[in-house]
Amino acid sequence: MKFYLAPMEGITGHIYRRHFNELYKGVDKYFTPFIATNQTFKLKNREKREIDPKINEGMVVVPQLLTNNAQQFIWYAKEIKKLGYNEINLNVGCPSGTVVSKHKGSGMLIDLEQFDNFLETIYSELANDLFISIKTRLGIENFDDLEKLIEIYNKYPMNELIVHPRTRMDFYKNIPNYNAFKEVCEKSNKNIGYNGDIKISDDINKIITDFKDYNVDSIMIGRGFLTNPMLVENYLSNKPDTNIDCDRLKEFVAKLFEDYVRDYTACSDAINRMKELWFYILEPFSDYNEVKKYAKKIKKAKDKDVYETTVNNLIVTLKNITL
Ligand SMILES: Cc1cc2nc3c(=O)[nH]c(=O)nc-3n(C[C@H](O)[C@H](O)[C@H](O)COP(=O)(O)O)c2cc1C
């Protein structure tokens, strides 16, 4: 089984990926948060940094594109290939209203004929030069068109199909639909990746066991890694999910913060970025009053010193907790 870090806009950018890769084991591929194409046919500086091969050295990184415009996809894909990448991922999952209303992200599933034409154009232009993988939800409001969708995907030479078995209307609520995922496994001729709500080693075991008869060869993890960057490392070394290396966590969050401070003009932006991550990291400790106290302090922190002192105290507290 291969393990992938899911793309998460605003969180798993190049700084997060680099430090994660330095400190934690087990990720085979890192997907960038989406790059939205536009008619200027120009990569923004921020996007160039995101996929700069030097910054991403030592990792297998797959840039992800969000678009419904085939010509834009082709142009961006060719630019990205020039940098040395051999795989591009297409986002067919984003559920946000502004994205879906433009028939992008999971909104591509609104009109399957239009989507099929889009795929026909990009694969016929690029398939000889590049792998184009797809990360997809399985419907808009329900799974009624699933069979048609699988037939469409089966026509194109994608190296893998990563499936988040929710509809657009689910957003991140409800539970991933195993029956819909099973239908993909049964009817698809692709290598399948599973994505959605993998939080502990048993979740990994369940996917491996329940779908052992199918072509499921990768598991993509998003929020599970944010909460516990040791998730796959623990799984691979048969250690319990509760095995949390606080010294490594301290180093990880310190390195992230240092680089965010350098990257953003305002320190408050770096703090806000860390606040989002702490929300996930502290999830397993939500029953501990002392942790809650520090979580509140982090949430309120506006300056660097207060943030750093709070984090240092928090880590000492975490070290004394046995989950
Ligand atoms: C804050 C946030 C940002 C996300 N950004 C992206 C993105 O840029 N591209 C994408 O394909 N999915 C994105 N996703 C979806 C995740 O990649 C993933 O499919 C989803 O969180 C389910 O997996 P998980 O339960 O392992 O987190 C995002 C999700 C969240 C919560």
Short mmCIF file of C-alpha atoms and ligand atoms in Angstrom, two decimals:
data_model
loop_
_atom_site.label_atom_id
_atom_site.label_comp_id
_atom_site.label_asym_id
_atom_site.label_seq_id
_atom_site.Cartn_x
_atom_site.Cartn_y
_atom_site.Cartn_z
CA MET A 1 0.00 0.00 0.00
CA LYS A 2 1.24 3.49 -0.86
CA PHE A 3 0.40 6.49 1.32
CA TYR A 4 -0.20 10.02 0.06
CA LEU A 5 -0.50 13.37 1.77
CA ALA A 6 -3.75 14.94 0.58
CA PRO A 7 -3.74 18.41 -0.93
CA MET A 8 -5.11 20.91 1.58
CA GLU A 9 -5.33 24.50 0.44
CA GLY A 10 -3.97 26.88 3.09
CA ILE A 11 -2.28 24.07 5.05
CA THR A 12 -0.15 21.57 3.11
CA GLY A 13 1.88 24.07 1.10
CA HIS A 14 5.58 23.65 0.35
CA ILE A 15 6.69 24.65 3.86
CA TYR A 16 4.44 22.09 5.53
CA ARG A 17 5.44 19.37 3.06
CA ARG A 18 9.16 19.98 3.41
CA HIS A 19 9.24 19.86 7.20
CA PHE A 20 6.83 16.94 7.30
CA ASN A 21 9.11 15.02 4.96
CA GLU A 22 12.21 15.91 7.02
CA LEU A 23 10.69 14.74 10.29
CA TYR A 24 8.16 12.01 9.53
CA LYS A 25 8.21 8.80 7.55
CA GLY A 26 5.70 6.97 5.43
CA VAL A 27 4.48 9.36 2.73
CA ASP A 28 5.13 8.14 -0.81
CA LYS A 29 3.64 11.13 -2.63
CA TYR A 30 2.77 14.69 -1.70
CA PHE A 31 -0.03 16.46 -3.60
CA THR A 32 0.08 20.26 -3.72
CA PRO A 33 -3.01 22.26 -2.83
CA PHE A 34 -4.82 23.23 -6.02
CA ILE A 35 -3.43 25.78 -8.43
CA ALA A 36 -6.39 27.49 -10.10
CA THR A 37 -5.65 28.15 -13.76
CA ASN A 38 -6.71 31.39 -15.41
CA GLN A 39 -6.80 33.05 -18.79
CA THR A 40 -3.57 35.01 -18.25
CA PHE A 41 -1.66 31.77 -18.93
CA LYS A 42 0.82 32.83 -16.30
CA LEU A 43 1.90 31.14 -13.09
CA LYS A 44 1.84 33.55 -10.16
CA ASN A 45 5.03 33.89 -8.09
CA ARG A 46 3.36 32.14 -5.16
CA GLU A 47 2.43 29.23 -7.46
CA LYS A 48 5.94 29.07 -8.90
CA ARG A 49 7.34 28.74 -5.39
CA GLU A 50 4.83 26.04 -4.56
CA ILE A 51 6.16 23.82 -7.34
CA ASP A 52 9.79 25.02 -7.47
CA PRO A 53 11.77 21.76 -7.87
CA LYS A 54 14.53 23.02 -5.54
CA ILE A 55 12.07 23.74 -2.74
CA ASN A 56 10.42 20.35 -3.25
CA GLU A 57 13.67 18.39 -3.56
CA GLY A 58 13.78 14.90 -2.07
CA MET A 59 10.02 14.29 -2.29
CA VAL A 60 7.69 12.95 -4.94
CA VAL A 61 5.39 15.92 -5.45
CA VAL A 62 2.33 16.04 -7.68
CA PRO A 63 1.01 19.49 -8.58
CA GLN A 64 -2.77 19.72 -8.63
CA LEU A 65 -4.78 21.88 -11.04
CA LEU A 66 -8.29 23.25 -10.57
CA THR A 67 -9.92 24.22 -13.85
CA ASN A 68 -12.70 23.39 -16.29
CA ASN A 69 -10.86 24.87 -19.24
CA ALA A 70 -9.00 22.25 -21.26
CA GLN A 71 -6.69 24.72 -23.02
CA GLN A 72 -5.68 26.24 -19.70
CA PHE A 73 -5.10 22.78 -18.22
CA ILE A 74 -2.88 21.89 -21.18
CA TRP A 75 -0.85 25.10 -20.95
CA TYR A 76 -0.30 24.83 -17.19
CA ALA A 77 0.50 21.12 -17.44
CA LYS A 78 3.15 21.78 -20.10
CA GLU A 79 4.71 24.55 -18.00
CA ILE A 80 4.78 22.24 -14.98
CA LYS A 81 6.28 19.43 -17.02
CA LYS A 82 9.10 21.77 -18.10
CA LEU A 83 10.06 21.98 -14.41
CA GLY A 84 10.60 18.21 -14.37
CA TYR A 85 7.27 16.89 -13.10
CA ASN A 86 5.82 13.80 -14.76
CA GLU A 87 2.40 13.74 -13.08
CA ILE A 88 -0.36 16.33 -12.74
CA ASN A 89 -3.49 15.82 -10.70
CA LEU A 90 -6.92 17.17 -11.62
CA ASN A 91 -9.18 18.39 -8.81
CA VAL A 92 -12.69 16.98 -9.22
CA GLY A 93 -13.51 17.30 -5.56
CA CYS A 94 -13.58 20.88 -4.31
CA PRO A 95 -17.12 21.43 -2.92
CA SER A 96 -16.94 25.21 -2.37
CA GLY A 97 -19.93 27.14 -3.74
CA THR A 98 -17.92 29.64 -5.78
CA VAL A 99 -15.91 26.83 -7.40
CA VAL A 100 -18.84 24.49 -8.07
CA SER A 101 -20.99 27.25 -9.60
CA LYS A 102 -18.31 27.62 -12.29
CA HIS A 103 -18.41 23.86 -12.95
CA LYS A 104 -14.94 23.42 -11.46
CA GLY A 105 -13.82 20.99 -8.74
CA SER A 106 -16.72 18.67 -7.91
CA GLY A 107 -18.81 21.02 -10.10
CA MET A 108 -17.31 19.21 -13.09
CA LEU A 109 -19.70 16.38 -12.21
CA ILE A 110 -22.76 18.58 -12.92
CA ASP A 111 -22.50 18.09 -16.68
CA LEU A 112 -20.86 14.76 -17.45
CA GLU A 113 -20.91 15.28 -21.21
CA GLN A 114 -18.98 18.53 -20.84
CA PHE A 115 -16.60 16.80 -18.40
CA ASP A 116 -16.07 13.93 -20.85
CA ASN A 117 -15.17 16.44 -23.60
CA PHE A 118 -12.73 18.16 -21.26
CA LEU A 119 -11.03 14.85 -20.46
CA GLU A 120 -10.95 13.84 -24.14
CA THR A 121 -9.11 17.08 -24.99
CA ILE A 122 -6.54 16.98 -22.20
CA TYR A 123 -5.74 13.27 -22.47
CA SER A 124 -5.40 13.32 -26.25
CA GLU A 125 -3.01 16.28 -26.03
CA LEU A 126 -0.96 15.23 -23.01
CA ALA A 127 -1.20 11.50 -22.35
CA ASN A 128 2.00 10.68 -24.24
CA ASP A 129 4.06 13.13 -22.18
CA LEU A 130 2.57 13.12 -18.71
CA PHE A 131 0.57 11.08 -16.24
CA ILE A 132 -2.71 12.78 -15.42
CA SER A 133 -4.24 11.42 -12.25
CA ILE A 134 -7.66 12.45 -10.97
CA LYS A 135 -8.89 13.07 -7.43
CA THR A 136 -12.64 12.82 -7.48
CA ARG A 137 -15.83 12.92 -5.47
CA LEU A 138 -18.56 10.64 -6.75
CA GLY A 139 -21.56 12.86 -7.34
CA ILE A 140 -23.24 16.18 -6.71
CA GLU A 141 -26.26 15.36 -4.54
CA ASN A 142 -26.30 11.58 -4.77
CA PHE A 143 -24.58 8.70 -6.53
CA ASP A 144 -27.19 8.24 -9.28
CA ASP A 145 -24.72 8.99 -12.10
CA LEU A 146 -21.89 6.92 -10.67
CA GLU A 147 -21.97 4.19 -13.31
CA LYS A 148 -21.82 6.79 -16.09
CA LEU A 149 -18.93 8.54 -14.34
CA ILE A 150 -16.93 5.31 -14.01
CA GLU A 151 -17.51 4.57 -17.71
CA ILE A 152 -16.10 7.99 -18.55
CA TYR A 153 -13.03 7.53 -16.36
CA ASN A 154 -12.46 4.07 -17.85
CA LYS A 155 -11.96 5.62 -21.30
CA TYR A 156 -8.87 7.62 -20.35
CA PRO A 157 -5.32 6.46 -19.59
CA MET A 158 -4.99 7.88 -16.08
CA ASN A 159 -2.29 6.34 -13.91
CA GLU A 160 -4.55 6.45 -10.88
CA LEU A 161 -7.99 7.47 -9.75
CA ILE A 162 -8.11 8.76 -6.19
CA VAL A 163 -11.60 8.51 -4.82
CA HIS A 164 -13.10 10.54 -2.00
CA PRO A 165 -16.43 8.70 -1.77
CA ARG A 166 -18.60 11.62 -0.81
CA THR A 167 -20.93 13.81 -2.86
CA ARG A 168 -20.42 17.53 -3.25
CA MET A 169 -23.39 18.14 -0.94
CA ASP A 170 -21.68 16.12 1.80
CA PHE A 171 -18.85 18.68 1.92
CA TYR A 172 -16.81 17.07 4.73
CA LYS A 173 -19.85 15.87 6.70
CA ASN A 174 -21.43 12.43 6.84
CA ILE A 175 -19.30 9.38 6.45
CA PRO A 176 -17.55 8.32 3.25
CA ASN A 177 -19.83 5.99 1.30
CA TYR A 178 -18.27 2.53 1.23
CA ASN A 179 -20.89 1.14 -1.18
CA ALA A 180 -20.15 3.82 -3.73
CA PHE A 181 -16.42 3.21 -3.30
CA LYS A 182 -16.97 -0.52 -3.75
CA GLU A 183 -18.87 0.12 -6.96
CA VAL A 184 -15.88 2.08 -8.29
CA CYS A 185 -13.56 -0.77 -7.30
CA GLU A 186 -15.77 -3.29 -9.09
CA LYS A 187 -16.31 -1.36 -12.30
CA SER A 188 -13.16 0.71 -12.75
CA ASN A 189 -10.19 -0.46 -14.79
CA LYS A 190 -7.80 1.91 -12.95
CA ASN A 191 -5.46 1.75 -9.99
CA ILE A 192 -7.66 3.11 -7.23
CA GLY A 193 -6.68 5.30 -4.30
CA TYR A 194 -8.93 5.68 -1.26
CA ASN A 195 -9.38 9.02 0.50
CA GLY A 196 -11.60 10.09 3.38
CA ASP A 197 -11.64 10.03 7.20
CA ILE A 198 -8.54 7.89 7.75
CA LYS A 199 -7.63 8.84 11.30
CA ILE A 200 -6.11 5.79 12.98
CA SER A 201 -4.25 2.61 12.03
CA ASP A 202 -7.46 0.58 12.21
CA ASP A 203 -8.97 2.77 9.49
CA ILE A 204 -6.02 1.82 7.27
CA ASN A 205 -6.44 -1.85 8.15
CA LYS A 206 -10.13 -1.68 7.32
CA ILE A 207 -9.51 -0.33 3.82
CA ILE A 208 -6.81 -2.93 3.19
CA THR A 209 -9.01 -5.78 4.44
CA ASP A 210 -12.35 -4.72 2.98
CA PHE A 211 -10.96 -3.98 -0.48
CA LYS A 212 -8.23 -6.60 -0.71
CA ASP A 213 -9.85 -8.19 -3.78
CA TYR A 214 -9.66 -4.96 -5.76
CA ASN A 215 -7.06 -2.74 -7.33
CA VAL A 216 -6.77 -0.37 -4.35
CA ASP A 217 -3.08 0.42 -4.06
CA SER A 218 -2.95 3.80 -2.32
CA ILE A 219 -4.49 5.62 0.61
CA MET A 220 -4.54 9.41 0.66
CA ILE A 221 -4.71 11.06 4.07
CA GLY A 222 -5.47 14.70 4.86
CA ARG A 223 -6.83 15.65 8.27
CA GLY A 224 -5.54 12.42 9.83
CA PHE A 225 -1.98 13.55 9.11
CA LEU A 226 -2.66 17.07 10.38
CA THR A 227 -3.83 15.60 13.68
CA ASN A 228 -1.13 12.97 13.86
CA PRO A 229 1.85 13.26 11.49
CA MET A 230 3.04 9.91 12.89
CA LEU A 231 -0.11 8.12 11.73
CA VAL A 232 1.49 6.08 8.95
CA GLU A 233 4.85 5.83 10.68
CA ASN A 234 3.11 4.23 13.68
CA TYR A 235 1.07 2.00 11.38
CA LEU A 236 4.14 0.78 9.50
CA SER A 237 6.10 0.08 12.67
CA ASN A 238 3.18 -1.53 14.53
CA LYS A 239 3.14 1.17 17.18
CA PRO A 240 -0.11 2.36 18.76
CA ASP A 241 -1.83 5.53 17.50
CA THR A 242 -1.20 7.04 20.90
CA ASN A 243 2.56 7.00 20.28
CA ILE A 244 3.23 10.73 19.95
CA ASP A 245 6.79 11.99 19.93
CA CYS A 246 6.40 15.40 21.60
CA ASP A 247 10.01 16.43 20.97
CA ARG A 248 9.57 15.87 17.26
CA LEU A 249 6.22 17.65 17.33
CA LYS A 250 7.89 20.60 19.05
CA GLU A 251 10.57 20.73 16.36
CA PHE A 252 7.97 20.39 13.59
CA VAL A 253 5.73 23.23 14.77
CA ALA A 254 8.74 25.45 15.55
CA LYS A 255 10.18 24.97 12.05
CA LEU A 256 6.82 25.59 10.43
CA PHE A 257 6.30 28.76 12.43
CA GLU A 258 9.80 30.05 11.70
CA ASP A 259 9.29 29.59 7.96
CA TYR A 260 5.78 31.05 7.98
CA VAL A 261 7.09 34.13 9.79
CA ARG A 262 9.75 34.48 7.10
CA ASP A 263 7.23 33.86 4.30
CA TYR A 264 4.48 36.26 5.39
CA THR A 265 4.78 40.01 5.72
CA ALA A 266 2.63 40.05 8.86
CA CYS A 267 3.54 37.82 11.80
CA SER A 268 -0.17 37.57 12.60
CA ASP A 269 -0.65 35.67 9.32
CA ALA A 270 1.97 33.13 10.42
CA ILE A 271 0.24 32.79 13.79
CA ASN A 272 -3.14 32.31 12.08
CA ARG A 273 -1.69 29.61 9.90
CA MET A 274 -0.40 27.79 12.99
CA LYS A 275 -3.75 28.22 14.77
CA GLU A 276 -5.44 26.25 12.02
CA LEU A 277 -2.93 23.44 12.43
CA TRP A 278 -3.19 23.40 16.23
CA PHE A 279 -6.94 22.93 15.87
CA TYR A 280 -6.21 19.53 14.29
CA ILE A 281 -3.20 18.59 16.46
CA LEU A 282 -5.11 19.10 19.70
CA GLU A 283 -8.21 17.13 18.66
CA PRO A 284 -7.19 13.93 20.54
CA PHE A 285 -6.55 15.98 23.70
CA SER A 286 -9.94 17.70 23.79
CA ASP A 287 -10.88 16.06 27.12
CA TYR A 288 -7.94 17.57 28.97
CA ASN A 289 -8.74 20.87 30.70
CA GLU A 290 -5.14 22.01 30.84
CA VAL A 291 -4.78 21.48 27.08
CA LYS A 292 -8.05 23.33 26.49
CA LYS A 293 -6.62 26.26 28.45
CA TYR A 294 -3.57 26.42 26.17
CA ALA A 295 -5.70 25.88 23.06
CA LYS A 296 -7.72 28.97 24.01
CA LYS A 297 -4.53 30.95 24.59
CA ILE A 298 -3.19 29.97 21.17
CA LYS A 299 -6.51 30.97 19.61
CA LYS A 300 -6.23 34.40 21.21
CA ALA A 301 -2.49 34.88 20.56
CA LYS A 302 -1.69 37.94 18.49
CA ASP A 303 2.03 38.32 18.97
CA LYS A 304 5.01 36.06 18.45
CA ASP A 305 6.21 35.89 22.06
CA VAL A 306 2.82 34.99 23.49
CA TYR A 307 2.34 32.36 20.80
CA GLU A 308 5.78 30.78 21.33
CA THR A 309 5.61 30.76 25.13
CA THR A 310 2.15 29.20 25.03
CA VAL A 311 3.32 26.49 22.63
CA ASN A 312 6.35 25.67 24.79
CA ASN A 313 4.14 25.31 27.88
CA LEU A 314 1.62 23.30 25.93
CA ILE A 315 4.25 20.82 24.75
CA VAL A 316 5.39 20.26 28.36
CA THR A 317 1.77 19.51 29.27
CA LEU A 318 1.32 17.14 26.31
CA LYS A 319 4.44 15.23 27.36
CA ASN A 320 2.81 14.46 30.70
CA ILE A 321 -0.38 13.10 29.16
CA THR A 322 -0.82 9.43 28.37
CA LEU A 323 -3.61 9.04 25.88
C1 LIG B 1 -8.88 22.94 4.66
C2 LIG B 1 -8.98 21.97 3.51
C3 LIG B 1 -8.37 22.27 2.30
C4 LIG B 1 -8.47 21.37 1.21
N1 LIG B 1 -7.85 21.68 0.02
C5 LIG B 1 -7.92 20.79 -1.02
C6 LIG B 1 -7.24 21.04 -2.26
O1 LIG B 1 -6.55 22.05 -2.45
N2 LIG B 1 -7.37 20.10 -3.24
C7 LIG B 1 -8.10 18.95 -3.07
O2 LIG B 1 -8.19 18.12 -3.98
N3 LIG B 1 -8.72 18.69 -1.90
C8 LIG B 1 -8.64 19.57 -0.88
N4 LIG B 1 -9.23 19.26 0.31
C9 LIG B 1 -9.83 17.92 0.49
C10 LIG B 1 -8.79 16.93 1.06
O3 LIG B 1 -7.72 16.75 0.16
C11 LIG B 1 -9.43 15.56 1.34
O4 LIG B 1 -9.99 15.08 0.16
C12 LIG B 1 -10.51 15.63 2.40
O5 LIG B 1 -10.09 16.39 3.52
C13 LIG B 1 -10.90 14.22 2.87
O6 LIG B 1 -9.77 13.52 3.33
P1 LIG B 1 -9.37 13.42 4.90
O7 LIG B 1 -10.60 12.91 5.61
O8 LIG B 1 -8.23 12.46 4.95
O9 LIG B 1 -9.02 14.79 5.36
C14 LIG B 1 -9.17 20.15 1.37
C15 LIG B 1 -9.77 19.86 2.60
C16 LIG B 1 -9.69 20.74 3.66
C17 LIG B 1 -10.36 20.39 4.97
#
